[in-house]
Amino acid sequence: MNFTSEDVEYTIAAKHDSENLYILIKWEGDPVWQNSMDIHFEQDGNSHDHNLSTGRDDYKYNGAKVYGPGNFADAHYSGGAREEENGMVAGNYSDGFWVQEWVVPLRSADPGDINVEQLPAELGFAVLDWGSGIATGRWPARAWPYEPETWGNLEIVE
């Protein structure tokens, strides 16, 4: 999927192997890491209700100064950042583009992570690129971190 936000073209692709969700995010940018890419999930069983007070929620982010493009924090709306980070991210800059590849466990025992027990499933999903401290890239266009009613859907099929 391609989208433009604040005059920056983004590409997001996703696939899974039933155990992990693999997300690729690519965008044009400055070679100096100034971004903080966030990925947000909300789950209620095999669906989602756009509400962070029920079910499971998870977000993973990497800040410009703290984590960089190849590290992240595993956080949860109900409990803040966790000591244990479930997942991985790798980041690289080449030919004017940043590329990040995220690995997100689909069947995590951590109560603050998503846990997809059967397919098909639908998750609340949003991506935010904080650029220089402001949300310069968003999918969906009106997505906001603490307002899951502004998020889109990520359908995971067999």
PDB file of C-alpha atoms in Angstrom:
ATOM      1  CA  MET A   1       0.000   0.000   0.000  1.00  0.00           C
ATOM      2  CA  ASN A   2       1.254   3.486  -0.830  1.00  0.00           C
ATOM      3  CA  PHE A   3       0.115   6.722   0.758  1.00  0.00           C
ATOM      4  CA  THR A   4       1.270  10.330   0.912  1.00  0.00           C
ATOM      5  CA  SER A   5       1.313  12.312   4.133  1.00  0.00           C
ATOM      6  CA  GLU A   6       2.764  15.808   4.506  1.00  0.00           C
ATOM      7  CA  ASP A   7       4.235  15.518   0.981  1.00  0.00           C
ATOM      8  CA  VAL A   8       6.178  12.340   1.821  1.00  0.00           C
ATOM      9  CA  GLU A   9       5.417   9.110  -0.041  1.00  0.00           C
ATOM     10  CA  TYR A  10       5.245   6.005   2.179  1.00  0.00           C
ATOM     11  CA  THR A  11       4.991   2.342   1.317  1.00  0.00           C
ATOM     12  CA  ILE A  12       3.726  -0.229   3.819  1.00  0.00           C
ATOM     13  CA  ALA A  13       3.698  -3.964   3.139  1.00  0.00           C
ATOM     14  CA  ALA A  14       2.793  -6.786   5.513  1.00  0.00           C
ATOM     15  CA  LYS A  15       2.774 -10.571   5.564  1.00  0.00           C
ATOM     16  CA  HIS A  16       2.726 -13.273   8.241  1.00  0.00           C
ATOM     17  CA  ASP A  17       3.715 -16.871   8.883  1.00  0.00           C
ATOM     18  CA  SER A  18       1.075 -17.530  11.609  1.00  0.00           C
ATOM     19  CA  GLU A  19       3.650 -16.868  14.335  1.00  0.00           C
ATOM     20  CA  ASN A  20       4.942 -13.410  13.378  1.00  0.00           C
ATOM     21  CA  LEU A  21       3.687 -10.411  11.473  1.00  0.00           C
ATOM     22  CA  TYR A  22       6.293  -8.831   9.169  1.00  0.00           C
ATOM     23  CA  ILE A  23       5.824  -5.155   8.335  1.00  0.00           C
ATOM     24  CA  LEU A  24       7.949  -3.177   5.896  1.00  0.00           C
ATOM     25  CA  ILE A  25       7.789   0.638   5.909  1.00  0.00           C
ATOM     26  CA  LYS A  26       9.660   2.696   3.298  1.00  0.00           C
ATOM     27  CA  TRP A  27       9.792   6.476   2.891  1.00  0.00           C
ATOM     28  CA  GLU A  28      11.961   9.179   1.363  1.00  0.00           C
ATOM     29  CA  GLY A  29      13.978  11.112   3.898  1.00  0.00           C
ATOM     30  CA  ASP A  30      17.153  12.732   5.135  1.00  0.00           C
ATOM     31  CA  PRO A  31      20.102  10.362   5.759  1.00  0.00           C
ATOM     32  CA  VAL A  32      20.313  11.598   9.371  1.00  0.00           C
ATOM     33  CA  TRP A  33      17.807   9.646  11.493  1.00  0.00           C
ATOM     34  CA  GLN A  34      15.189  12.156  12.647  1.00  0.00           C
ATOM     35  CA  ASN A  35      12.166   9.903  12.754  1.00  0.00           C
ATOM     36  CA  SER A  36      10.258   8.049  15.403  1.00  0.00           C
ATOM     37  CA  MET A  37       8.205   5.413  13.663  1.00  0.00           C
ATOM     38  CA  ASP A  38       5.320   4.018  15.742  1.00  0.00           C
ATOM     39  CA  ILE A  39       3.163   1.009  14.925  1.00  0.00           C
ATOM     40  CA  HIS A  40      -0.057   0.588  16.912  1.00  0.00           C
ATOM     41  CA  PHE A  41      -2.315  -2.433  17.394  1.00  0.00           C
ATOM     42  CA  GLU A  42      -5.637  -2.995  19.167  1.00  0.00           C
ATOM     43  CA  GLN A  43      -7.276  -6.417  19.485  1.00  0.00           C
ATOM     44  CA  ASP A  44     -10.431  -7.937  20.977  1.00  0.00           C
ATOM     45  CA  GLY A  45     -10.332 -11.645  20.180  1.00  0.00           C
ATOM     46  CA  ASN A  46     -10.423 -11.977  16.394  1.00  0.00           C
ATOM     47  CA  SER A  47     -11.678  -8.448  15.908  1.00  0.00           C
ATOM     48  CA  HIS A  48     -11.270  -5.015  17.454  1.00  0.00           C
ATOM     49  CA  ASP A  49     -13.635  -2.461  18.938  1.00  0.00           C
ATOM     50  CA  HIS A  50     -11.619   0.790  18.606  1.00  0.00           C
ATOM     51  CA  ASN A  51     -11.350   0.959  22.395  1.00  0.00           C
ATOM     52  CA  LEU A  52      -8.094   0.811  24.405  1.00  0.00           C
ATOM     53  CA  SER A  53      -9.951  -0.111  27.622  1.00  0.00           C
ATOM     54  CA  THR A  54     -10.901  -3.598  26.419  1.00  0.00           C
ATOM     55  CA  GLY A  55      -8.951  -6.468  24.899  1.00  0.00           C
ATOM     56  CA  ARG A  56      -5.263  -6.153  24.098  1.00  0.00           C
ATOM     57  CA  ASP A  57      -3.280  -3.180  22.884  1.00  0.00           C
ATOM     58  CA  ASP A  58       0.299  -2.807  21.850  1.00  0.00           C
ATOM     59  CA  TYR A  59       2.551  -0.233  20.312  1.00  0.00           C
ATOM     60  CA  LYS A  60       6.155  -0.347  19.325  1.00  0.00           C
ATOM     61  CA  TYR A  61       8.214   2.738  18.629  1.00  0.00           C
ATOM     62  CA  ASN A  62      11.748   3.922  17.995  1.00  0.00           C
ATOM     63  CA  GLY A  63      12.613   7.466  18.943  1.00  0.00           C
ATOM     64  CA  ALA A  64      14.974   9.742  17.073  1.00  0.00           C
ATOM     65  CA  LYS A  65      17.420  10.295  19.909  1.00  0.00           C
ATOM     66  CA  VAL A  66      16.820   7.296  22.135  1.00  0.00           C
ATOM     67  CA  TYR A  67      16.468   4.210  19.982  1.00  0.00           C
ATOM     68  CA  GLY A  68      17.425   4.961  16.377  1.00  0.00           C
ATOM     69  CA  PRO A  69      16.210   3.123  13.279  1.00  0.00           C
ATOM     70  CA  GLY A  70      17.244  -0.375  14.395  1.00  0.00           C
ATOM     71  CA  ASN A  71      15.997  -0.477  17.985  1.00  0.00           C
ATOM     72  CA  PHE A  72      12.627   0.032  19.626  1.00  0.00           C
ATOM     73  CA  ALA A  73      10.624   0.107  22.821  1.00  0.00           C
ATOM     74  CA  ASP A  74       7.708  -2.242  23.353  1.00  0.00           C
ATOM     75  CA  ALA A  75       4.986  -0.267  25.105  1.00  0.00           C
ATOM     76  CA  HIS A  76       1.371  -0.747  26.098  1.00  0.00           C
ATOM     77  CA  TYR A  77      -1.340   1.809  26.711  1.00  0.00           C
ATOM     78  CA  SER A  78      -2.326   0.220  30.005  1.00  0.00           C
ATOM     79  CA  GLY A  79       1.152  -0.139  31.465  1.00  0.00           C
ATOM     80  CA  GLY A  80       3.739   1.980  29.660  1.00  0.00           C
ATOM     81  CA  ALA A  81       7.045   0.649  28.364  1.00  0.00           C
ATOM     82  CA  ARG A  82       8.015  -2.915  29.223  1.00  0.00           C
ATOM     83  CA  GLU A  83      11.378  -4.310  30.232  1.00  0.00           C
ATOM     84  CA  GLU A  84      10.921  -7.216  27.828  1.00  0.00           C
ATOM     85  CA  GLU A  85      10.742  -6.265  24.182  1.00  0.00           C
ATOM     86  CA  ASN A  86       8.758  -8.663  22.033  1.00  0.00           C
ATOM     87  CA  GLY A  87       9.653  -8.318  18.372  1.00  0.00           C
ATOM     88  CA  MET A  88      12.462  -6.877  16.290  1.00  0.00           C
ATOM     89  CA  VAL A  89      13.151  -3.997  13.926  1.00  0.00           C
ATOM     90  CA  ALA A  90      15.923  -3.312  11.459  1.00  0.00           C
ATOM     91  CA  GLY A  91      16.446  -0.011   9.675  1.00  0.00           C
ATOM     92  CA  ASN A  92      18.570   1.054   6.736  1.00  0.00           C
ATOM     93  CA  TYR A  93      19.070   4.159   4.580  1.00  0.00           C
ATOM     94  CA  SER A  94      19.942   3.804   0.896  1.00  0.00           C
ATOM     95  CA  ASP A  95      19.514   5.933  -2.236  1.00  0.00           C
ATOM     96  CA  GLY A  96      17.402   8.577  -0.472  1.00  0.00           C
ATOM     97  CA  PHE A  97      15.019   6.177   1.279  1.00  0.00           C
ATOM     98  CA  TRP A  98      14.616   4.773   4.751  1.00  0.00           C
ATOM     99  CA  VAL A  99      13.421   1.177   5.044  1.00  0.00           C
ATOM    100  CA  GLN A 100      12.344  -0.433   8.291  1.00  0.00           C
ATOM    101  CA  GLU A 101      11.411  -4.063   8.716  1.00  0.00           C
ATOM    102  CA  TRP A 102       9.440  -4.962  11.831  1.00  0.00           C
ATOM    103  CA  VAL A 103       8.788  -8.430  13.259  1.00  0.00           C
ATOM    104  CA  VAL A 104       5.790  -8.499  15.616  1.00  0.00           C
ATOM    105  CA  PRO A 105       4.823 -11.720  17.428  1.00  0.00           C
ATOM    106  CA  LEU A 106       1.233 -12.714  16.662  1.00  0.00           C
ATOM    107  CA  ARG A 107       1.000 -15.186  19.562  1.00  0.00           C
ATOM    108  CA  SER A 108       2.625 -13.468  22.490  1.00  0.00           C
ATOM    109  CA  ALA A 109       2.212 -14.688  26.069  1.00  0.00           C
ATOM    110  CA  ASP A 110       2.808 -11.103  27.253  1.00  0.00           C
ATOM    111  CA  PRO A 111      -0.650  -9.794  28.222  1.00  0.00           C
ATOM    112  CA  GLY A 112       0.332  -6.407  26.801  1.00  0.00           C
ATOM    113  CA  ASP A 113       0.972  -7.752  23.289  1.00  0.00           C
ATOM    114  CA  ILE A 114      -1.391  -9.008  20.633  1.00  0.00           C
ATOM    115  CA  ASN A 115      -2.281 -12.699  20.698  1.00  0.00           C
ATOM    116  CA  VAL A 116      -4.003 -13.938  17.545  1.00  0.00           C
ATOM    117  CA  GLU A 117      -5.322 -17.390  18.404  1.00  0.00           C
ATOM    118  CA  GLN A 118      -7.055 -18.166  15.109  1.00  0.00           C
ATOM    119  CA  LEU A 119      -7.273 -16.819  11.600  1.00  0.00           C
ATOM    120  CA  PRO A 120      -8.791 -14.869  10.012  1.00  0.00           C
ATOM    121  CA  ALA A 121      -8.422 -11.991  12.452  1.00  0.00           C
ATOM    122  CA  GLU A 122      -8.745  -8.238  12.246  1.00  0.00           C
ATOM    123  CA  LEU A 123      -6.663  -5.802  14.300  1.00  0.00           C
ATOM    124  CA  GLY A 124      -6.926  -2.079  14.791  1.00  0.00           C
ATOM    125  CA  PHE A 125      -3.773  -0.709  13.167  1.00  0.00           C
ATOM    126  CA  ALA A 126      -2.039   2.630  12.716  1.00  0.00           C
ATOM    127  CA  VAL A 127       1.399   3.895  11.675  1.00  0.00           C
ATOM    128  CA  LEU A 128       2.734   7.276  12.760  1.00  0.00           C
ATOM    129  CA  ASP A 129       6.035   8.876  11.776  1.00  0.00           C
ATOM    130  CA  TRP A 130       6.853  11.621  14.250  1.00  0.00           C
ATOM    131  CA  GLY A 131       9.542  13.228  12.061  1.00  0.00           C
ATOM    132  CA  SER A 132      10.930  16.124  14.080  1.00  0.00           C
ATOM    133  CA  GLY A 133       8.570  15.709  17.018  1.00  0.00           C
ATOM    134  CA  ILE A 134       5.319  16.164  15.081  1.00  0.00           C
ATOM    135  CA  ALA A 135       3.240  13.531  13.293  1.00  0.00           C
ATOM    136  CA  THR A 136       4.496  14.117   9.756  1.00  0.00           C
ATOM    137  CA  GLY A 137       3.372  10.748   8.411  1.00  0.00           C
ATOM    138  CA  ARG A 138       0.144   8.988   9.369  1.00  0.00           C
ATOM    139  CA  TRP A 139      -1.839   6.008   8.215  1.00  0.00           C
ATOM    140  CA  PRO A 140      -4.749   6.327   8.179  1.00  0.00           C
ATOM    141  CA  ALA A 141      -4.583  10.053   7.473  1.00  0.00           C
ATOM    142  CA  ARG A 142      -6.305  11.092  10.731  1.00  0.00           C
ATOM    143  CA  ALA A 143      -4.690   8.440  12.977  1.00  0.00           C
ATOM    144  CA  TRP A 144      -3.799   9.542  16.478  1.00  0.00           C
ATOM    145  CA  PRO A 145      -2.095   7.371  19.138  1.00  0.00           C
ATOM    146  CA  TYR A 146      -4.710   7.441  21.896  1.00  0.00           C
ATOM    147  CA  GLU A 147      -7.741   7.529  19.599  1.00  0.00           C
ATOM    148  CA  PRO A 148      -8.140   4.024  18.128  1.00  0.00           C
ATOM    149  CA  GLU A 149     -11.380   5.082  16.474  1.00  0.00           C
ATOM    150  CA  THR A 150      -9.106   6.955  14.016  1.00  0.00           C
ATOM    151  CA  TRP A 151      -7.110   3.804  13.175  1.00  0.00           C
ATOM    152  CA  GLY A 152      -7.551   1.500  10.227  1.00  0.00           C
ATOM    153  CA  ASN A 153      -8.010  -2.251  10.028  1.00  0.00           C
ATOM    154  CA  LEU A 154      -5.341  -4.871   9.455  1.00  0.00           C
ATOM    155  CA  GLU A 155      -6.896  -8.103   8.284  1.00  0.00           C
ATOM    156  CA  ILE A 156      -4.802 -11.231   8.824  1.00  0.00           C
ATOM    157  CA  VAL A 157      -5.933 -14.145   6.684  1.00  0.00           C
ATOM    158  CA  GLU A 158      -4.741 -17.723   6.279  1.00  0.00           C
TER     159      GLU A 158
END
